[in-house]
Coordinates of C-alpha atoms in Angstrom, one line a residue:
M1129 CA 70.6 54.9 75.2
T1130 CA 71.3 51.4 73.1
Q1131 CA 68.4 50.4 71.6
R1132 CA 68.2 46.9 70.2
K1133 CA 66.7 45.9 66.6
G1134 CA 62.7 45.9 66.3
E1135 CA 62.5 47.2 70.2
K1136 CA 60.4 50.7 70.4
P1137 CA 62.1 53.0 71.7
T1138 CA 61.6 54.1 76.0
I1139 CA 62.1 57.1 77.7
S1140 CA 62.5 57.9 80.9
I1141 CA 60.0 60.4 82.9
Q1142 CA 63.1 62.6 82.9
E1143 CA 64.1 62.8 79.4
H1144 CA 60.5 63.3 78.6
M1145 CA 60.2 66.5 80.8
A1146 CA 63.5 67.8 79.8
I1147 CA 62.5 68.0 76.0
D1148 CA 61.2 70.9 75.0
V1149 CA 58.6 70.8 72.0
C1150 CA 58.8 74.5 71.2
P1151 CA 60.2 75.4 68.2
G1152 CA 62.6 77.9 67.7
P1153 CA 65.5 78.2 69.4
I1154 CA 66.6 76.2 72.3
Q1155 CA 64.9 77.0 75.0
P1156 CA 65.1 76.4 79.1
I1157 CA 64.0 73.3 80.7
K1158 CA 60.3 74.2 82.0
Q1159 CA 59.2 73.5 85.2
I1160 CA 56.5 70.7 86.2
S1161 CA 54.5 73.9 87.7
D1162 CA 54.5 75.3 84.1
Y1163 CA 52.1 72.6 83.2
F1164 CA 50.1 72.6 86.0
P1165 CA 49.1 76.7 86.3
R1166 CA 48.1 77.4 90.1
Y1167 CA 45.3 80.6 89.9
P1168 CA 45.0 82.9 92.8
R1169 CA 42.3 83.3 95.0
G1170 CA 39.5 85.7 93.8
I1171 CA 40.2 84.7 90.0
P1172 CA 38.1 82.4 88.3
P1173 CA 39.7 79.8 86.1
A1174 CA 38.2 81.1 83.5
A1175 CA 40.8 83.9 83.6
P1176 CA 44.1 82.4 84.3
L1177 CA 47.2 84.1 84.7
Q1178 CA 49.1 84.1 81.4
A1179 CA 52.7 85.6 83.2
G1180 CA 54.8 83.9 85.2
P1181 CA 54.6 83.9 89.2
A1182 CA 56.5 87.4 89.6
G1183 CA 55.4 89.0 86.4
P1184 CA 52.6 91.3 85.7
P1185 CA 49.3 90.2 84.4
S1186 CA 48.4 89.4 80.9
P1187 CA 47.0 92.1 78.7
A1188 CA 44.0 89.1 78.6
L1189 CA 43.5 89.9 81.9
S1190 CA 42.9 93.6 82.3
T1191 CA 40.2 93.6 79.1
S1192 CA 36.6 92.0 79.0
T1193 CA 36.2 89.3 76.7
S1194 CA 33.0 90.0 74.4
N1195 CA 33.8 87.2 72.3
P1196 CA 32.9 84.1 73.2
A1197 CA 34.6 81.7 70.8
A1198 CA 38.0 83.6 72.7
A1199 CA 36.4 83.1 76.1
A1200 CA 36.4 79.4 75.7
E1201 CA 39.6 79.6 74.3
S1202 CA 40.6 81.2 77.4
D1203 CA 39.2 77.8 79.5
R1204 CA 41.5 75.8 77.6
P1205 CA 44.7 75.2 79.5
N1206 CA 48.4 76.3 78.3
E1207 CA 49.2 73.0 77.3
D1208 CA 47.2 72.6 75.2
K1209 CA 48.6 75.4 73.1
P1210 CA 52.7 74.1 73.3
D1211 CA 53.6 77.5 71.9
R1212 CA 51.8 80.1 73.9
A1213 CA 53.1 78.1 77.0
C1214 CA 56.8 78.5 75.9
A1215 CA 56.5 81.8 75.1
G1216 CA 55.2 82.5 78.4
A1217 CA 57.4 81.1 80.6
S1218 CA 60.3 82.6 77.8
A1219 CA 59.3 86.1 78.2
S1220 CA 59.1 85.6 82.1
L1221 CA 62.3 83.7 82.3
Q1222 CA 64.1 87.0 80.1
A1223 CA 62.8 89.4 82.2
T1224 CA 64.4 87.7 85.4
K1225 CA 67.5 87.3 83.9
R1226 CA 67.5 91.1 83.0
D1227 CA 66.8 91.9 87.1
E1228 CA 69.7 89.5 88.3
E1229 CA 73.0 89.2 85.5
P1230 CA 75.4 92.2 85.1
D1231 CA 75.6 94.6 82.0
V1232 CA 78.3 92.6 79.7
E1233 CA 79.4 95.2 78.1
G1234 CA 80.1 97.1 81.3
Y1235 CA 82.1 94.3 83.1
D1236 CA 85.8 94.1 83.1
S1237 CA 87.1 91.1 82.6
D1238 CA 90.3 92.3 84.4
D1239 CA 88.6 94.0 87.4
S1240 CA 90.3 94.5 91.1
T1241 CA 89.6 90.6 92.0
T1242 CA 92.1 89.7 89.2
L1243 CA 95.2 92.1 90.8
G1244 CA 95.9 90.3 94.0
T1245 CA 95.1 91.4 97.3
L1246 CA 97.1 93.1 100.1
E1247 CA 97.2 92.6 103.3
F1248 CA 98.8 95.2 105.9
S1249 CA 98.4 97.8 108.8
L1250 CA 99.4 101.1 109.7
Q1251 CA 99.9 103.1 112.7
Y1252 CA 100.7 106.3 113.7
D1253 CA 102.8 107.4 116.6
Q1254 CA 102.4 110.6 117.5
E1255 CA 104.5 111.1 120.0
N1256 CA 108.0 110.3 117.4
N1257 CA 105.8 111.7 114.7
A1258 CA 106.3 108.3 112.3
L1259 CA 103.6 106.5 109.9
H1260 CA 104.6 102.9 110.7
C1261 CA 103.9 100.6 107.5
T1262 CA 103.6 96.7 108.0
I1263 CA 103.7 95.3 104.9
N1264 CA 102.5 91.5 105.4
K1265 CA 101.6 89.5 102.5
A1266 CA 99.6 89.5 98.9
K1267 CA 97.3 87.1 97.9
G1268 CA 96.4 86.0 94.2
L1269 CA 98.6 88.2 92.3
K1270 CA 98.5 88.4 88.4
P1271 CA 101.7 86.3 86.9
M1272 CA 103.5 89.0 84.5
D1273 CA 106.4 87.0 83.7
H1274 CA 106.8 84.2 80.7
N1275 CA 106.2 81.4 84.2
G1276 CA 103.4 82.5 85.3
L1277 CA 104.8 83.9 88.4
S1278 CA 106.0 87.0 89.4
D1279 CA 108.8 88.7 91.4
P1280 CA 106.8 91.2 93.8
Y1281 CA 107.6 94.1 95.9
V1282 CA 106.0 97.2 97.4
K1283 CA 106.0 100.5 97.1
L1284 CA 105.3 103.4 99.2
H1285 CA 104.8 107.1 98.6
L1286 CA 102.9 109.8 100.1
L1287 CA 100.6 112.0 98.0
P1288 CA 101.1 114.6 96.9
G1289 CA 103.7 115.5 96.9
A1290 CA 105.0 111.4 95.5
S1291 CA 108.9 111.7 94.7
K1292 CA 111.9 109.7 95.3
A1293 CA 112.2 111.4 98.4
N1294 CA 109.6 109.8 100.1
K1295 CA 109.9 106.3 98.6
L1296 CA 110.4 103.6 100.7
R1297 CA 110.0 99.5 99.6
T1298 CA 109.9 96.7 100.7
K1299 CA 112.1 93.6 99.8
T1300 CA 112.0 91.3 96.1
L1301 CA 110.3 87.9 97.0
H1302 CA 110.9 85.9 93.2
N1303 CA 108.7 83.2 91.6
T1304 CA 105.4 83.8 94.0
L1305 CA 102.1 84.9 93.6
N1306 CA 101.5 84.8 97.4
P1307 CA 104.2 86.8 98.8
V1308 CA 105.0 86.6 102.4
W1309 CA 107.2 90.5 103.3
S1310 CA 106.2 90.5 107.1
E1311 CA 108.3 94.3 106.8
T1312 CA 108.0 96.9 108.2
L1313 CA 108.4 100.9 106.4
T1314 CA 108.9 103.8 108.5
Y1315 CA 108.0 107.7 107.6
Y1316 CA 109.7 109.8 110.0
G1317 CA 109.1 112.9 110.4
I1318 CA 104.3 112.8 110.2
T1319 CA 103.0 116.3 111.2
D1320 CA 98.8 116.1 112.4
E1321 CA 98.5 118.3 109.6
D1322 CA 99.9 115.4 107.3
M1323 CA 97.8 113.3 109.1
V1324 CA 94.8 115.3 107.6
R1325 CA 96.0 116.4 104.1
K1326 CA 98.1 113.7 102.9
T1327 CA 97.7 110.1 101.4
L1328 CA 99.7 106.8 101.4
R1329 CA 99.9 105.3 97.6
I1330 CA 100.7 101.3 98.3
S1331 CA 101.8 99.7 94.7
V1332 CA 102.8 96.3 94.3
C1333 CA 104.8 96.1 91.3
D1334 CA 106.8 93.2 89.6
E1335 CA 110.6 93.5 89.0
D1336 CA 112.7 92.3 86.3
K1337 CA 116.5 92.5 85.6
F1338 CA 116.6 92.9 81.9
R1339 CA 113.5 96.0 81.3
H1340 CA 111.9 97.7 83.3
N1341 CA 109.5 96.9 86.6
E1342 CA 106.0 96.0 85.6
F1343 CA 103.4 98.1 87.5
I1344 CA 100.6 95.4 89.0
G1345 CA 98.3 97.2 90.8
E1346 CA 97.8 99.9 94.1
T1347 CA 95.9 100.9 97.1
R1348 CA 95.5 104.1 98.6
I1349 CA 94.8 104.8 102.1
P1350 CA 94.0 108.6 103.1
L1351 CA 95.8 109.1 106.4
K1352 CA 92.7 110.8 108.4
K1353 CA 91.6 107.0 108.5
L1354 CA 93.7 106.3 111.4
K1355 CA 93.9 107.5 115.2
P1356 CA 97.2 108.5 116.7
N1357 CA 99.1 105.3 118.5
Q1358 CA 96.4 102.6 117.6
I1359 CA 97.1 100.3 114.6
K1360 CA 94.6 99.5 111.9
N1361 CA 94.6 96.1 109.7
F1362 CA 94.0 96.5 106.3
N1363 CA 93.2 93.4 103.4
N1364 CA 92.5 95.4 100.2
C1365 CA 91.9 94.3 96.9
L1366 CA 94.2 95.8 94.4
E1367 CA 93.2 98.5 91.7
K1368 CA 94.9 100.1 88.4
Q1369 CA 96.9 102.4 87.9
L1370 CA 95.3 105.7 88.2
P1371 CA 94.9 108.3 85.1
V1372 CA 98.5 110.3 85.1
S1373 CA 100.1 112.6 83.0
P1374 CA 102.1 110.8 80.7
N1375 CA 105.2 113.1 80.9
V1376 CA 105.6 112.9 84.7
G1377 CA 106.9 109.9 86.4
C1378 CA 109.3 108.9 88.6
G1379 CA 111.6 106.1 89.2
S1380 CA 111.7 103.8 85.9
G1381 CA 108.3 105.1 85.0
L1382 CA 106.6 103.2 87.5
C1383 CA 105.6 105.9 89.8
F1384 CA 103.5 108.2 88.5
I1385 CA 101.5 111.6 89.6
R1386 CA 98.3 113.0 89.4
T1387 CA 98.4 116.3 87.2
W1388 CA 96.9 118.1 90.1
E1389 CA 99.4 116.7 92.2
W1390 CA 102.7 117.8 90.5
N1391 CA 103.4 121.4 91.3
K1392 CA 107.1 122.4 91.2
S1393 CA 106.4 124.7 94.1
L1394 CA 105.0 122.5 95.9
E1395 CA 107.8 119.5 95.4
E1396 CA 109.1 117.8 98.7
R1397 CA 112.7 117.1 99.4
G1398 CA 112.1 115.6 102.6
R1399 CA 112.0 115.9 106.2
I1400 CA 114.8 117.7 108.8
M1401 CA 114.4 117.9 112.6
I1402 CA 115.5 121.2 113.9
S1403 CA 115.4 122.2 117.3
L1404 CA 115.3 125.7 118.7
K1405 CA 116.0 127.3 122.7
Y1406 CA 116.4 130.8 123.5
N1407 CA 119.3 130.3 126.3
T1408 CA 118.2 133.9 128.3
Q1409 CA 121.4 133.5 130.3
K1410 CA 123.7 133.9 127.1
S1411 CA 121.2 135.4 125.4
C1412 CA 121.8 133.7 122.5
L1413 CA 119.6 131.6 120.0
V1414 CA 120.6 128.3 120.2
V1415 CA 119.4 126.1 116.6
G1416 CA 120.1 122.4 116.7
I1417 CA 120.0 120.6 113.5
I1418 CA 119.3 117.0 114.5
R1419 CA 118.1 114.8 111.5
C1420 CA 116.8 114.6 108.2
A1421 CA 114.7 111.9 106.8
H1422 CA 113.7 110.3 103.2
L1423 CA 115.7 113.1 101.8
A1424 CA 116.3 113.3 98.3
A1425 CA 118.5 111.1 96.0
M1426 CA 120.9 113.7 94.1
D1427 CA 123.9 111.0 93.1
A1428 CA 123.8 108.6 90.4
N1429 CA 124.0 105.7 93.0
G1430 CA 120.8 106.6 94.6
F1431 CA 122.0 108.3 97.7
S1432 CA 123.3 111.9 98.3
D1433 CA 126.3 113.4 100.5
P1434 CA 124.6 116.1 102.5
Y1435 CA 125.1 118.4 105.0
V1436 CA 123.1 121.6 106.7
K1437 CA 123.6 125.6 106.8
T1438 CA 121.6 127.8 108.7
Y1439 CA 121.6 131.5 108.4
L1440 CA 119.7 133.9 110.5
K1441 CA 118.3 136.9 108.1
P1442 CA 118.9 139.8 107.7
D1443 CA 122.8 139.7 107.9
E1444 CA 123.9 142.6 107.3
N1445 CA 127.6 141.2 108.1
K1446 CA 126.8 138.1 106.8
K1447 CA 128.4 136.1 109.8
S1448 CA 125.1 134.1 109.9
K1449 CA 126.5 131.4 108.5
H1450 CA 127.0 127.3 110.0
K1451 CA 127.0 124.6 108.7
T1452 CA 127.3 121.1 110.3
A1453 CA 129.6 117.8 109.4
V1454 CA 129.1 115.2 105.5
K1455 CA 127.1 112.5 106.0
K1456 CA 128.1 110.3 103.4
K1457 CA 126.1 108.1 101.0
T1458 CA 123.0 108.8 103.0
L1459 CA 119.3 110.2 102.8
N1460 CA 118.2 109.9 106.5
P1461 CA 121.3 111.9 108.0
E1462 CA 121.7 112.0 111.6
F1463 CA 123.7 115.2 112.8
N1464 CA 123.0 116.0 116.4
E1465 CA 125.0 119.8 115.8
E1466 CA 124.1 122.9 117.6
F1467 CA 124.7 126.5 116.6
C1468 CA 124.1 129.5 118.9
Y1469 CA 123.6 133.0 117.5
D1470 CA 124.3 135.8 119.9
I1471 CA 120.7 137.9 119.6
K1472 CA 119.1 140.3 122.2
Y1473 CA 115.4 138.4 122.6
A1474 CA 112.9 141.5 121.9
D1475 CA 115.3 141.0 117.6
L1476 CA 114.1 137.4 117.7
T1477 CA 110.5 138.8 116.0
K1478 CA 113.0 141.5 113.1
K1479 CA 114.4 137.9 112.3
T1480 CA 114.3 134.7 110.1
L1481 CA 116.1 131.3 110.1
E1482 CA 117.0 129.8 107.0
V1483 CA 117.8 126.2 106.9
T1484 CA 118.9 124.5 103.6
V1485 CA 120.1 121.0 103.0
W1486 CA 122.8 120.9 100.2
D1487 CA 124.1 117.2 98.5
Y1488 CA 128.2 118.0 98.6
D1489 CA 130.5 116.8 95.7
I1490 CA 134.3 116.6 94.7
G1491 CA 134.9 118.7 91.7
K1492 CA 131.5 120.9 91.2
S1493 CA 128.9 122.7 92.5
N1494 CA 127.0 121.0 95.4
D1495 CA 123.7 120.4 94.9
F1496 CA 120.4 121.8 96.5
I1497 CA 118.4 119.8 97.9
G1498 CA 115.3 121.8 99.9
G1499 CA 115.2 124.6 102.4
V1500 CA 113.0 125.8 105.0
S1501 CA 112.4 129.5 106.7
L1502 CA 111.5 129.5 110.6
G1503 CA 109.9 133.6 111.5
I1504 CA 106.9 135.5 112.3
N1505 CA 107.0 135.9 107.8
A1506 CA 106.3 131.8 108.0
N1507 CA 103.1 130.4 108.1
G1508 CA 101.8 126.7 109.6
E1509 CA 104.0 125.0 111.4
R1510 CA 107.3 127.0 111.1
L1511 CA 105.3 129.8 112.3
K1512 CA 104.3 127.8 114.7
H1513 CA 107.4 126.3 116.2
W1514 CA 109.1 130.0 116.2
F1515 CA 106.4 131.8 118.6
D1516 CA 106.8 128.6 120.5
C1517 CA 110.3 129.0 121.3
L1518 CA 109.7 132.9 122.0
K1519 CA 106.8 132.3 124.4
N1520 CA 108.7 129.1 125.6
K1521 CA 112.6 130.7 127.0
D1522 CA 115.3 127.7 127.9
K1523 CA 113.1 125.7 126.9
K1524 CA 114.5 123.2 123.8
I1525 CA 111.2 123.3 121.0
E1526 CA 111.8 120.5 118.6
R1527 CA 109.7 120.2 115.4
W1528 CA 109.6 118.1 111.7
H1529 CA 109.8 120.2 109.2
T1530 CA 109.2 119.6 105.3
L1531 CA 111.9 120.6 102.6
T1532 CA 110.7 122.2 99.5
N1533 CA 112.4 122.3 96.2
E1534 CA 112.3 126.8 96.7
L1535 CA 115.8 128.2 97.7
P1536 CA 115.1 130.1 101.0
G1537 CA 116.1 134.4 100.0
S1538 CA 118.8 134.5 97.7
L1539 CA 121.5 132.3 98.9
N1540 CA 124.4 130.9 97.2
D1541 CA 126.3 127.6 98.2

């Protein structure tokens, strides 16, 4: 405000109300009601309410005033004692702030909202044993590059047992914090048992050409939340990476597995679809190797050259071995081959079918990818598949089975 020489300073009512006459640190601007306190019904003016409207009664109200001078002093309004009035208003305001404001020390500035959000949908196709994951788009991703942008892509893993065998990923979109993928990734060989115990981990990462890819955020969806054959939409905030074991990882150090999830004996190596049928006319067991999905990559190029071998044990004459053709450079081979084992129906209860998947290598030993055993000594879906074959003669029964790194029996390639 400009002032001419010799002119008295003028103060507007707004400035007058903003002036804080309290000594000490600057206090918040008081409301007009602070200067004109109101008394509740039933309380005489001789006992004013010192605290604010939401505060508890002052100790002066709960004790009787035996000193007349003190009683007379209490009759005076608060504006006669600015120090006391400001102190009461400040105490009530601080009490309100303690109730409303979050704990500053417990607040993390890099919370999930700063990592971005991800929109996606999931559908469990129960008839085809498939899980369809449609990655739609992300918004407000955390910048990871020097230009303030990122090169994001999405990775999927099934937990527990995450490995390269069950990793799916989208394409990479460059220089954006709001990518739109509109891409569908499908897991094949998903059973009802998987839907109960599995969790889908969706990670968003930033791709870098000259160094390791960087983790942005993740979200996890228990598959038991999905209903068969129904599409469920999600719009989740990305979260930080969960605590991990420092010695366990996959890929380029981005995909880590919880310590409790990493169990070597339970490592999954992919899925295989097998068909069984007992032909009563020919008195033989027909074993069909239909396809594999999400096999573990055994070669340096990120693929495998898989083929399948089957045995019917015990095999005293060692003539039960059958082998499919080799499929080059794929992790999702289709074989569609059948093998016949001449055997009496009554003897099937004493047999075990061992199925193994191998990676073909030229000039060195072939690599074992995974295996599975079907028979009366098996359990879960493997035992159920065997019994369904015995109960339904001349009917082809198809099932997906999980391949593990445990080599059935004592087989040598």
